[in-house]
PDB file of C-alpha atoms in Angstrom:
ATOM      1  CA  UNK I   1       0.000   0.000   0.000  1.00 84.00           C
ATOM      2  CA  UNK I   2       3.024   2.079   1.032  1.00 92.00           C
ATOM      3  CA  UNK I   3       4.254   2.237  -2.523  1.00 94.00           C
ATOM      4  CA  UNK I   4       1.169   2.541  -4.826  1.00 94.00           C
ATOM      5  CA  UNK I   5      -0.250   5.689  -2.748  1.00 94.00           C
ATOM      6  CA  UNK I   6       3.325   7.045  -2.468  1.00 95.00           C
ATOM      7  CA  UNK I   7       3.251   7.087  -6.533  1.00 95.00           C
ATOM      8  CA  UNK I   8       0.394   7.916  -6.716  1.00 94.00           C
ATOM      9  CA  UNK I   9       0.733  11.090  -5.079  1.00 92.00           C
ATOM     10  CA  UNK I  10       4.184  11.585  -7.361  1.00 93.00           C
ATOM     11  CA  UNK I  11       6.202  11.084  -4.103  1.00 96.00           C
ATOM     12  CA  UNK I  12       9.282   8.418  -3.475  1.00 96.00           C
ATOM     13  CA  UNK I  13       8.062   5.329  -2.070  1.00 97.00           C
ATOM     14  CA  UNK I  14      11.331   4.931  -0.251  1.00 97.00           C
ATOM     15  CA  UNK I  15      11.123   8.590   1.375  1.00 97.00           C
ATOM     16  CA  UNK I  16       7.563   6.880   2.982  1.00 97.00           C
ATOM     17  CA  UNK I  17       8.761   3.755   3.380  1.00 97.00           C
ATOM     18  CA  UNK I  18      11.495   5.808   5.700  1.00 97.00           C
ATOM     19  CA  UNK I  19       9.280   7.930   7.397  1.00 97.00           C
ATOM     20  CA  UNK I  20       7.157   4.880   8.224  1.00 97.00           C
ATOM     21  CA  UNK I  21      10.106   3.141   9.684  1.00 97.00           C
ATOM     22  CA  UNK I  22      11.200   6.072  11.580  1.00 97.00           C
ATOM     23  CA  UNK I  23       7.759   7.101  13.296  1.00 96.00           C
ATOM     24  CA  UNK I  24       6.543   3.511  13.973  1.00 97.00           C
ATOM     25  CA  UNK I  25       8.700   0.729  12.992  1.00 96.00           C
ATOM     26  CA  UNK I  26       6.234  -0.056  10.862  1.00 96.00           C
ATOM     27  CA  UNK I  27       3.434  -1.039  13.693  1.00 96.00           C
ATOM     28  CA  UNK I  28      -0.039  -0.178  12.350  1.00 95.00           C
ATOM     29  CA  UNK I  29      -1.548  -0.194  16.023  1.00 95.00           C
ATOM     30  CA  UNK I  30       1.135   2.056  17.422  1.00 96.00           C
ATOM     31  CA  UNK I  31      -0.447   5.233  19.580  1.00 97.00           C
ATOM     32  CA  UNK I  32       1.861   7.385  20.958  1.00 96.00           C
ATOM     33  CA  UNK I  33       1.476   9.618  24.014  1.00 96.00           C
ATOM     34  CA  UNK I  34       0.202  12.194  22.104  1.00 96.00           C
ATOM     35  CA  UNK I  35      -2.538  10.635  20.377  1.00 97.00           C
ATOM     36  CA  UNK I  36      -0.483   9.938  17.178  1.00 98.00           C
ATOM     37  CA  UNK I  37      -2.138   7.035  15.898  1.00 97.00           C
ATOM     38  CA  UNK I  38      -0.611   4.102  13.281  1.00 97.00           C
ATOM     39  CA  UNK I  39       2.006   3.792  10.713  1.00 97.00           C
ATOM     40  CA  UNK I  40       2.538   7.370  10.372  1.00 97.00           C
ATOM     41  CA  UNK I  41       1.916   8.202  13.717  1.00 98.00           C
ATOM     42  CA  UNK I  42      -1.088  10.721  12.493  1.00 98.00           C
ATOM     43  CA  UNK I  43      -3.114  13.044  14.787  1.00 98.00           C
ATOM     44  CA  UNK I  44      -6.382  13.540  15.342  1.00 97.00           C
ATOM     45  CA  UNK I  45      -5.838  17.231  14.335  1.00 97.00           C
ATOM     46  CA  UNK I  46      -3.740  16.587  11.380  1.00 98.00           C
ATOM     47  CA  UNK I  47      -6.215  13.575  10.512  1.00 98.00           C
ATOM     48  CA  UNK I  48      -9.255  16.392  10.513  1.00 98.00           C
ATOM     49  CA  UNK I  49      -7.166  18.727   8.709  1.00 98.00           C
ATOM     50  CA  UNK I  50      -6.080  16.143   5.947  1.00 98.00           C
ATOM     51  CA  UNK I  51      -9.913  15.122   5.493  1.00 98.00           C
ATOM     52  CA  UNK I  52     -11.876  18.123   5.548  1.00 98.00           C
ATOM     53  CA  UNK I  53      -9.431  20.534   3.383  1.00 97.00           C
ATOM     54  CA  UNK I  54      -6.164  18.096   1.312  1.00 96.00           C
ATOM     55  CA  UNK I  55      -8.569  14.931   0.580  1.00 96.00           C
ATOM     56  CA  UNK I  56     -12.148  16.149   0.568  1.00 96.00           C
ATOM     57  CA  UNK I  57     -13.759  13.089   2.052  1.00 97.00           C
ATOM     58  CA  UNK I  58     -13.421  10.715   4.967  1.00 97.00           C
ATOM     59  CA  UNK I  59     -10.971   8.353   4.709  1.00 96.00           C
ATOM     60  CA  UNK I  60     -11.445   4.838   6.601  1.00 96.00           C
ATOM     61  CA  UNK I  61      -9.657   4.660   9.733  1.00 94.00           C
ATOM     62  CA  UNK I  62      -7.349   1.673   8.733  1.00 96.00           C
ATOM     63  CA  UNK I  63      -3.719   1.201   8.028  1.00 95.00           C
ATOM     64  CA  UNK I  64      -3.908   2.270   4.104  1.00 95.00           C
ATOM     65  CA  UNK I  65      -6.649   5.227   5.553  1.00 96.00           C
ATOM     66  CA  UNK I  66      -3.403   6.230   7.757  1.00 97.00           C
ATOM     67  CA  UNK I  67      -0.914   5.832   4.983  1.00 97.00           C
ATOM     68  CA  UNK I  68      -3.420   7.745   2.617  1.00 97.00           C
ATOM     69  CA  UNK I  69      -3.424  10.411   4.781  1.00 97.00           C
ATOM     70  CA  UNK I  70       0.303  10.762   5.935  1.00 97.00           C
ATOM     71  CA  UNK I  71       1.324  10.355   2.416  1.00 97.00           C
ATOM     72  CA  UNK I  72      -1.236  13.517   1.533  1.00 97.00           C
ATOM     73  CA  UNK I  73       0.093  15.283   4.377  1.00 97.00           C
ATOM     74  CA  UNK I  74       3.858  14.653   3.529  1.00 97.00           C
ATOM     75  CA  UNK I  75       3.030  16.254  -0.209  1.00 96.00           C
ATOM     76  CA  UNK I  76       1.256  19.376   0.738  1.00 96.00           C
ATOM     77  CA  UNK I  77       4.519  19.613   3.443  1.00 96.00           C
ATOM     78  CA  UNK I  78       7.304  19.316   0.261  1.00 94.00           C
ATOM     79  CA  UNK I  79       4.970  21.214  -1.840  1.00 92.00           C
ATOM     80  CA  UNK I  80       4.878  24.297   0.860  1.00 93.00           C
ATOM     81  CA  UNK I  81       8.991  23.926   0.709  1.00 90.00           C
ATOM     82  CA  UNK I  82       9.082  24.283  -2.738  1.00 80.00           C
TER      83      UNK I  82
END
């Protein structure tokens, strides 16, 4: 899943395989102290924000629904840099 929505969204798969490996090890069920929740270690805020204004529609809370939305996150991040 990692790699199609990482193409998908014209970013590196290995950049999110990375970022997955660094924020979770890769555990889908991971919650940190903060509330980050999955592979990508997403908040509830960032989750909302993602949603409502990047995406446009729910996305199911699942480990592709986190990847999907740290992936869209991740792009409008590099895309603000650029």
């Amino acid at each position: 899943a990692m790699r199609f929505v990482a193409q998908r969204e014209d970013l590196d798969p290995n950049l999110v395989r990375a970022l997955a490996w660094m924020e979770s090890g890769y555990q889908p069920g991971l919650v940190s102290s903060a509330g980050a929740r999955g592979v990508l270690q997403i908040l509830p805020g960032t989750r909302h924000y993602v949603q409502t204004i990047l995406i446009g529609h729910k996305v199911p809370n699942s480990t592709s629904g986190n990847i999907r939305i740290g992936v869209a996150y991740l792009r409008q991040l590099l895309r603000a840099l650029m």
